[in-house]
Amino acid sequence: MYSRHGSRKRLLRIGAIPVDSIPRNLAQGAIISKHILVIQGSPTKGGNADMLADAFIEGVEAAGNTATKLEIADMNIAPYTAPDQPEGDMTQVMDAMKAADGIVIATPTYRMQFSAQLKAVMDRMPFDAHDDLAGKEPALLVAGASPEEVLVKDVLAYYKMCFGESLEWKIRGSVLAAGVFAPGQVAATPYLDKARELGRTF
C-alpha cells in the first residue's frame, strides 16, 4: 500500500541512474539514454490513441532511447473507494512511473475528458506523488473528434492543471489529434508524424 503522506525525497540523477553508482568517466560527460514510460489509456487496441502511442515510441527508439507502453485497460485498477483498498496493479504503475525519466499519457477523449481507465489511475495516485515523481519529463497524446481549439481548452488545460501545476512538471509537448473518431482514422492525418517527431526530440 502506498502511503499518502511522506517527506520529499531528492535524488541527483543522470538519466535514470544515481550519480554515485556509475563509473567516473560516465559521470563526466557520456550521454546516457532516457527511458520513457507511455501510459496508454484507450481500451481500443489499434485505435487512434494507441496508434499515437506507438508512433511516439517509434520516435523515441529512433533517437536511441527506450520506451515501455502500459496498457491501462488490461490492468486491474479499480476506481478509488477508500485509503485501505487493495492496490491491484497500481503498484506496478507507480513503480514504472518512478523508474522512468519521462512519462507520456496517450488517451482518447470521452465527454471532453480522459478515458475512465486513465482517470482511475490519476485518482489512485498517492498524495505524495509530487515527491516520488519530481523531475519527470511529461508529454500528452490525445485523439478526439472535437476541433483542436476545443481539445486545447478542455483536455490540454486539464492535463496542465493535474500534472503541470499539481506535480510541478515542465511539459515537453503535446500532440492533439483533432477531428478523428473512427478507430484508425488518425492514420490518414499528419498527427502520427507529429507524434514520431515529438518522440524523437523528447
PDB file of C-alpha atoms in Angstrom:
ATOM      1  CA  MET A   1       0.000   0.000   0.000  1.00  0.00           C
ATOM      2  CA  TYR A   2       1.365   3.399  -0.938  1.00  0.00           C
ATOM      3  CA  SER A   3       1.433   5.917   1.877  1.00  0.00           C
ATOM      4  CA  ARG A   4      -0.468   9.096   1.189  1.00  0.00           C
ATOM      5  CA  HIS A   5       1.874  11.031   3.436  1.00  0.00           C
ATOM      6  CA  GLY A   6       5.629  11.395   3.275  1.00  0.00           C
ATOM      7  CA  SER A   7       8.625  13.678   3.183  1.00  0.00           C
ATOM      8  CA  ARG A   8      10.140  14.969  -0.028  1.00  0.00           C
ATOM      9  CA  LYS A   9      12.821  12.720  -1.492  1.00  0.00           C
ATOM     10  CA  ARG A  10      15.556  14.136  -3.717  1.00  0.00           C
ATOM     11  CA  LEU A  11      17.914  12.156  -5.945  1.00  0.00           C
ATOM     12  CA  LEU A  12      20.634  13.574  -8.163  1.00  0.00           C
ATOM     13  CA  ARG A  13      20.234  11.768 -11.464  1.00  0.00           C
ATOM     14  CA  ILE A  14      21.899  11.323 -14.830  1.00  0.00           C
ATOM     15  CA  GLY A  15      19.234   9.672 -16.968  1.00  0.00           C
ATOM     16  CA  ALA A  16      17.693   7.075 -14.665  1.00  0.00           C
ATOM     17  CA  ILE A  17      20.908   6.153 -12.817  1.00  0.00           C
ATOM     18  CA  PRO A  18      22.050   7.596  -9.461  1.00  0.00           C
ATOM     19  CA  VAL A  19      25.295   9.528  -9.976  1.00  0.00           C
ATOM     20  CA  ASP A  20      27.167   7.730  -7.217  1.00  0.00           C
ATOM     21  CA  SER A  21      26.510   4.315  -8.805  1.00  0.00           C
ATOM     22  CA  ILE A  22      28.089   4.921 -12.234  1.00  0.00           C
ATOM     23  CA  PRO A  23      31.740   4.974 -13.308  1.00  0.00           C
ATOM     24  CA  ARG A  24      33.508   8.334 -13.045  1.00  0.00           C
ATOM     25  CA  ASN A  25      34.146   8.553 -16.790  1.00  0.00           C
ATOM     26  CA  LEU A  26      30.399   8.301 -17.477  1.00  0.00           C
ATOM     27  CA  ALA A  27      29.556  10.901 -14.867  1.00  0.00           C
ATOM     28  CA  GLN A  28      31.990  13.300 -16.550  1.00  0.00           C
ATOM     29  CA  GLY A  29      30.049  13.643 -19.777  1.00  0.00           C
ATOM     30  CA  ALA A  30      28.977  10.448 -21.531  1.00  0.00           C
ATOM     31  CA  ILE A  31      25.464  10.587 -22.980  1.00  0.00           C
ATOM     32  CA  ILE A  32      23.099   8.179 -21.251  1.00  0.00           C
ATOM     33  CA  SER A  33      19.842   7.246 -22.944  1.00  0.00           C
ATOM     34  CA  LYS A  34      16.479   8.046 -21.420  1.00  0.00           C
ATOM     35  CA  HIS A  35      13.714   5.612 -20.598  1.00  0.00           C
ATOM     36  CA  ILE A  36      10.205   6.838 -21.379  1.00  0.00           C
ATOM     37  CA  LEU A  37       7.002   5.363 -19.949  1.00  0.00           C
ATOM     38  CA  VAL A  38       3.931   5.665 -22.190  1.00  0.00           C
ATOM     39  CA  ILE A  39       0.666   5.185 -20.302  1.00  0.00           C
ATOM     40  CA  GLN A  40      -1.885   4.186 -22.942  1.00  0.00           C
ATOM     41  CA  GLY A  41      -5.391   4.868 -21.653  1.00  0.00           C
ATOM     42  CA  SER A  42      -7.576   3.650 -24.513  1.00  0.00           C
ATOM     43  CA  PRO A  43      -9.414   0.315 -24.283  1.00  0.00           C
ATOM     44  CA  THR A  44      -9.424   0.127 -28.108  1.00  0.00           C
ATOM     45  CA  LYS A  45      -6.418  -1.812 -29.405  1.00  0.00           C
ATOM     46  CA  GLY A  46      -5.214  -0.270 -32.633  1.00  0.00           C
ATOM     47  CA  GLY A  47      -7.373   2.785 -32.026  1.00  0.00           C
ATOM     48  CA  ASN A  48      -6.283   6.359 -32.575  1.00  0.00           C
ATOM     49  CA  ALA A  49      -4.724   6.925 -29.138  1.00  0.00           C
ATOM     50  CA  ASP A  50      -2.958   3.558 -29.338  1.00  0.00           C
ATOM     51  CA  MET A  51      -1.556   4.461 -32.757  1.00  0.00           C
ATOM     52  CA  LEU A  52      -0.321   7.811 -31.453  1.00  0.00           C
ATOM     53  CA  ALA A  53       1.427   5.986 -28.607  1.00  0.00           C
ATOM     54  CA  ASP A  54       3.120   3.557 -30.995  1.00  0.00           C
ATOM     55  CA  ALA A  55       4.239   6.369 -33.305  1.00  0.00           C
ATOM     56  CA  PHE A  56       5.690   8.278 -30.355  1.00  0.00           C
ATOM     57  CA  ILE A  57       7.592   5.157 -29.252  1.00  0.00           C
ATOM     58  CA  GLU A  58       8.990   4.756 -32.778  1.00  0.00           C
ATOM     59  CA  GLY A  59      10.430   8.253 -32.478  1.00  0.00           C
ATOM     60  CA  VAL A  60      11.843   7.580 -29.012  1.00  0.00           C
ATOM     61  CA  GLU A  61      13.624   4.443 -30.195  1.00  0.00           C
ATOM     62  CA  ALA A  62      14.861   6.108 -33.392  1.00  0.00           C
ATOM     63  CA  ALA A  63      16.637   8.639 -31.179  1.00  0.00           C
ATOM     64  CA  GLY A  64      18.425   5.878 -29.262  1.00  0.00           C
ATOM     65  CA  ASN A  65      16.236   5.947 -26.174  1.00  0.00           C
ATOM     66  CA  THR A  66      13.950   3.247 -24.785  1.00  0.00           C
ATOM     67  CA  ALA A  67      10.238   3.147 -24.047  1.00  0.00           C
ATOM     68  CA  THR A  68       7.690   0.971 -22.288  1.00  0.00           C
ATOM     69  CA  LYS A  69       3.960   1.088 -23.007  1.00  0.00           C
ATOM     70  CA  LEU A  70       1.491   0.283 -20.236  1.00  0.00           C
ATOM     71  CA  GLU A  71      -1.950  -0.754 -21.487  1.00  0.00           C
ATOM     72  CA  ILE A  72      -4.065   0.533 -18.610  1.00  0.00           C
ATOM     73  CA  ALA A  73      -7.268  -1.106 -19.890  1.00  0.00           C
ATOM     74  CA  ASP A  74      -5.658  -4.537 -19.429  1.00  0.00           C
ATOM     75  CA  MET A  75      -4.692  -3.879 -15.811  1.00  0.00           C
ATOM     76  CA  ASN A  76      -6.544  -4.331 -12.539  1.00  0.00           C
ATOM     77  CA  ILE A  77      -7.043  -0.752 -11.380  1.00  0.00           C
ATOM     78  CA  ALA A  78     -10.342  -0.193  -9.617  1.00  0.00           C
ATOM     79  CA  PRO A  79     -11.776   3.288  -9.013  1.00  0.00           C
ATOM     80  CA  TYR A  80     -10.788   4.872  -5.714  1.00  0.00           C
ATOM     81  CA  THR A  81     -13.086   3.867  -2.838  1.00  0.00           C
ATOM     82  CA  ALA A  82     -11.069   4.118   0.385  1.00  0.00           C
ATOM     83  CA  PRO A  83      -7.487   4.661   1.610  1.00  0.00           C
ATOM     84  CA  ASP A  84      -7.093   0.995   2.546  1.00  0.00           C
ATOM     85  CA  GLN A  85      -8.457  -0.577  -0.638  1.00  0.00           C
ATOM     86  CA  PRO A  86      -6.289  -3.234  -2.365  1.00  0.00           C
ATOM     87  CA  GLU A  87      -3.648  -1.704  -4.600  1.00  0.00           C
ATOM     88  CA  GLY A  88      -4.224  -4.076  -7.507  1.00  0.00           C
ATOM     89  CA  ASP A  89      -1.930  -3.129 -10.386  1.00  0.00           C
ATOM     90  CA  MET A  90      -1.374   0.428  -9.132  1.00  0.00           C
ATOM     91  CA  THR A  91       1.847  -0.800  -7.527  1.00  0.00           C
ATOM     92  CA  GLN A  92       3.141  -1.757 -10.974  1.00  0.00           C
ATOM     93  CA  VAL A  93       2.062   1.587 -12.439  1.00  0.00           C
ATOM     94  CA  MET A  94       3.706   3.649  -9.707  1.00  0.00           C
ATOM     95  CA  ASP A  95       6.922   1.607  -9.839  1.00  0.00           C
ATOM     96  CA  ALA A  96       7.099   2.142 -13.606  1.00  0.00           C
ATOM     97  CA  MET A  97       6.481   5.879 -13.215  1.00  0.00           C
ATOM     98  CA  LYS A  98       9.201   6.220 -10.590  1.00  0.00           C
ATOM     99  CA  ALA A  99      11.728   4.336 -12.747  1.00  0.00           C
ATOM    100  CA  ALA A 100      11.096   6.375 -15.910  1.00  0.00           C
ATOM    101  CA  ASP A 101      12.802   9.592 -16.959  1.00  0.00           C
ATOM    102  CA  GLY A 102       9.750  10.716 -18.908  1.00  0.00           C
ATOM    103  CA  ILE A 103       6.041   9.951 -18.546  1.00  0.00           C
ATOM    104  CA  VAL A 104       3.750  10.312 -21.547  1.00  0.00           C
ATOM    105  CA  ILE A 105      -0.020   9.916 -21.448  1.00  0.00           C
ATOM    106  CA  ALA A 106      -1.955   8.765 -24.513  1.00  0.00           C
ATOM    107  CA  THR A 107      -5.735   8.963 -24.314  1.00  0.00           C
ATOM    108  CA  PRO A 108      -8.924   9.269 -26.318  1.00  0.00           C
ATOM    109  CA  THR A 109     -11.447  11.884 -25.243  1.00  0.00           C
ATOM    110  CA  TYR A 110     -14.709  10.840 -23.614  1.00  0.00           C
ATOM    111  CA  ARG A 111     -17.083  13.703 -22.751  1.00  0.00           C
ATOM    112  CA  MET A 112     -14.144  16.067 -23.253  1.00  0.00           C
ATOM    113  CA  GLN A 113     -12.063  14.222 -20.659  1.00  0.00           C
ATOM    114  CA  PHE A 114      -9.521  11.440 -20.335  1.00  0.00           C
ATOM    115  CA  SER A 115     -10.679   7.832 -20.577  1.00  0.00           C
ATOM    116  CA  ALA A 116     -12.224   6.268 -17.470  1.00  0.00           C
ATOM    117  CA  GLN A 117      -9.316   3.814 -17.268  1.00  0.00           C
ATOM    118  CA  LEU A 118      -6.784   6.637 -17.175  1.00  0.00           C
ATOM    119  CA  LYS A 119      -8.863   8.711 -14.769  1.00  0.00           C
ATOM    120  CA  ALA A 120      -8.854   5.764 -12.332  1.00  0.00           C
ATOM    121  CA  VAL A 121      -5.041   5.793 -12.385  1.00  0.00           C
ATOM    122  CA  MET A 122      -4.993   9.515 -11.671  1.00  0.00           C
ATOM    123  CA  ASP A 123      -7.461   9.172  -8.795  1.00  0.00           C
ATOM    124  CA  ARG A 124      -5.422   6.331  -7.285  1.00  0.00           C
ATOM    125  CA  MET A 125      -2.086   8.160  -7.341  1.00  0.00           C
ATOM    126  CA  PRO A 126      -0.928   8.826  -3.763  1.00  0.00           C
ATOM    127  CA  PHE A 127      -0.974  12.273  -2.232  1.00  0.00           C
ATOM    128  CA  ASP A 128       2.836  12.304  -2.077  1.00  0.00           C
ATOM    129  CA  ALA A 129       3.217  11.584  -5.803  1.00  0.00           C
ATOM    130  CA  HIS A 130       4.718  15.074  -6.076  1.00  0.00           C
ATOM    131  CA  ASP A 131       7.685  13.808  -4.039  1.00  0.00           C
ATOM    132  CA  ASP A 132       8.042  10.417  -5.724  1.00  0.00           C
ATOM    133  CA  LEU A 133       7.748  11.770  -9.281  1.00  0.00           C
ATOM    134  CA  ALA A 134       9.688  15.024  -9.032  1.00  0.00           C
ATOM    135  CA  GLY A 135      11.653  15.984 -12.129  1.00  0.00           C
ATOM    136  CA  LYS A 136       9.887  13.747 -14.643  1.00  0.00           C
ATOM    137  CA  GLU A 137       9.576  14.922 -18.244  1.00  0.00           C
ATOM    138  CA  PRO A 138       5.934  14.726 -19.394  1.00  0.00           C
ATOM    139  CA  ALA A 139       4.001  14.945 -22.657  1.00  0.00           C
ATOM    140  CA  LEU A 140       0.430  14.340 -23.799  1.00  0.00           C
ATOM    141  CA  LEU A 141      -1.005  12.494 -26.808  1.00  0.00           C
ATOM    142  CA  VAL A 142      -4.750  12.975 -27.391  1.00  0.00           C
ATOM    143  CA  ALA A 143      -7.171  11.675 -30.010  1.00  0.00           C
ATOM    144  CA  GLY A 144     -10.607  13.245 -30.244  1.00  0.00           C
ATOM    145  CA  ALA A 145     -13.388  14.109 -32.658  1.00  0.00           C
ATOM    146  CA  SER A 146     -13.600  17.719 -31.484  1.00  0.00           C
ATOM    147  CA  PRO A 147     -11.787  20.638 -33.146  1.00  0.00           C
ATOM    148  CA  GLU A 148      -8.272  21.386 -31.926  1.00  0.00           C
ATOM    149  CA  GLU A 149      -9.286  24.573 -30.110  1.00  0.00           C
ATOM    150  CA  VAL A 150     -11.737  22.556 -28.004  1.00  0.00           C
ATOM    151  CA  LEU A 151      -9.091  19.952 -27.135  1.00  0.00           C
ATOM    152  CA  VAL A 152      -6.737  22.764 -26.115  1.00  0.00           C
ATOM    153  CA  LYS A 153      -9.352  24.500 -23.968  1.00  0.00           C
ATOM    154  CA  ASP A 154     -10.654  21.396 -22.207  1.00  0.00           C
ATOM    155  CA  VAL A 155      -8.305  18.398 -22.374  1.00  0.00           C
ATOM    156  CA  LEU A 156      -4.884  20.077 -22.551  1.00  0.00           C
ATOM    157  CA  ALA A 157      -5.843  22.636 -19.908  1.00  0.00           C
ATOM    158  CA  TYR A 158      -6.974  19.850 -17.569  1.00  0.00           C
ATOM    159  CA  TYR A 159      -3.732  17.940 -18.167  1.00  0.00           C
ATOM    160  CA  LYS A 160      -1.651  21.025 -17.378  1.00  0.00           C
ATOM    161  CA  MET A 161      -3.605  21.583 -14.173  1.00  0.00           C
ATOM    162  CA  CYS A 162      -3.284  17.973 -12.965  1.00  0.00           C
ATOM    163  CA  PHE A 163       0.322  17.341 -13.956  1.00  0.00           C
ATOM    164  CA  GLY A 164       1.976  20.653 -14.751  1.00  0.00           C
ATOM    165  CA  GLU A 165       0.647  22.594 -11.766  1.00  0.00           C
ATOM    166  CA  SER A 166      -0.025  19.844  -9.217  1.00  0.00           C
ATOM    167  CA  LEU A 167       3.204  17.878  -9.795  1.00  0.00           C
ATOM    168  CA  GLU A 168       5.224  20.898 -10.987  1.00  0.00           C
ATOM    169  CA  TRP A 169       6.217  19.119 -14.187  1.00  0.00           C
ATOM    170  CA  LYS A 170       7.529  21.137 -17.128  1.00  0.00           C
ATOM    171  CA  ILE A 171       5.525  19.762 -20.038  1.00  0.00           C
ATOM    172  CA  ARG A 172       7.719  18.895 -23.030  1.00  0.00           C
ATOM    173  CA  GLY A 173       4.985  18.908 -25.654  1.00  0.00           C
ATOM    174  CA  SER A 174       1.700  17.529 -26.880  1.00  0.00           C
ATOM    175  CA  VAL A 175       0.010  16.133 -29.968  1.00  0.00           C
ATOM    176  CA  LEU A 176      -3.709  16.862 -30.150  1.00  0.00           C
ATOM    177  CA  ALA A 177      -5.165  14.711 -32.927  1.00  0.00           C
ATOM    178  CA  ALA A 178      -8.365  16.625 -33.610  1.00  0.00           C
ATOM    179  CA  GLY A 179     -11.240  15.524 -35.804  1.00  0.00           C
ATOM    180  CA  VAL A 180     -10.591  11.773 -35.526  1.00  0.00           C
ATOM    181  CA  PHE A 181     -13.351   9.448 -34.368  1.00  0.00           C
ATOM    182  CA  ALA A 182     -13.393   6.060 -36.105  1.00  0.00           C
ATOM    183  CA  PRO A 183     -10.651   3.634 -34.946  1.00  0.00           C
ATOM    184  CA  GLY A 184      -7.560   4.065 -37.121  1.00  0.00           C
ATOM    185  CA  GLN A 185      -8.738   7.325 -38.669  1.00  0.00           C
ATOM    186  CA  VAL A 186      -5.624   9.087 -37.386  1.00  0.00           C
ATOM    187  CA  ALA A 187      -3.537   7.172 -39.954  1.00  0.00           C
ATOM    188  CA  ALA A 188      -4.847   9.469 -42.689  1.00  0.00           C
ATOM    189  CA  THR A 189      -3.704  12.609 -40.853  1.00  0.00           C
ATOM    190  CA  PRO A 190      -0.315  14.247 -40.134  1.00  0.00           C
ATOM    191  CA  TYR A 191      -0.667  13.512 -36.407  1.00  0.00           C
ATOM    192  CA  LEU A 192       1.270  10.229 -36.419  1.00  0.00           C
ATOM    193  CA  ASP A 193       4.276  12.001 -37.926  1.00  0.00           C
ATOM    194  CA  LYS A 194       3.921  14.705 -35.268  1.00  0.00           C
ATOM    195  CA  ALA A 195       3.906  12.031 -32.562  1.00  0.00           C
ATOM    196  CA  ARG A 196       7.039  10.412 -34.041  1.00  0.00           C
ATOM    197  CA  GLU A 197       8.805  13.766 -34.124  1.00  0.00           C
ATOM    198  CA  LEU A 198       7.840  14.505 -30.524  1.00  0.00           C
ATOM    199  CA  GLY A 199       9.242  11.116 -29.518  1.00  0.00           C
ATOM    200  CA  ARG A 200      12.442  11.683 -31.478  1.00  0.00           C
ATOM    201  CA  THR A 201      13.103  15.034 -29.808  1.00  0.00           C
ATOM    202  CA  PHE A 202      11.850  14.102 -26.348  1.00  0.00           C
TER     203      PHE A 202
END
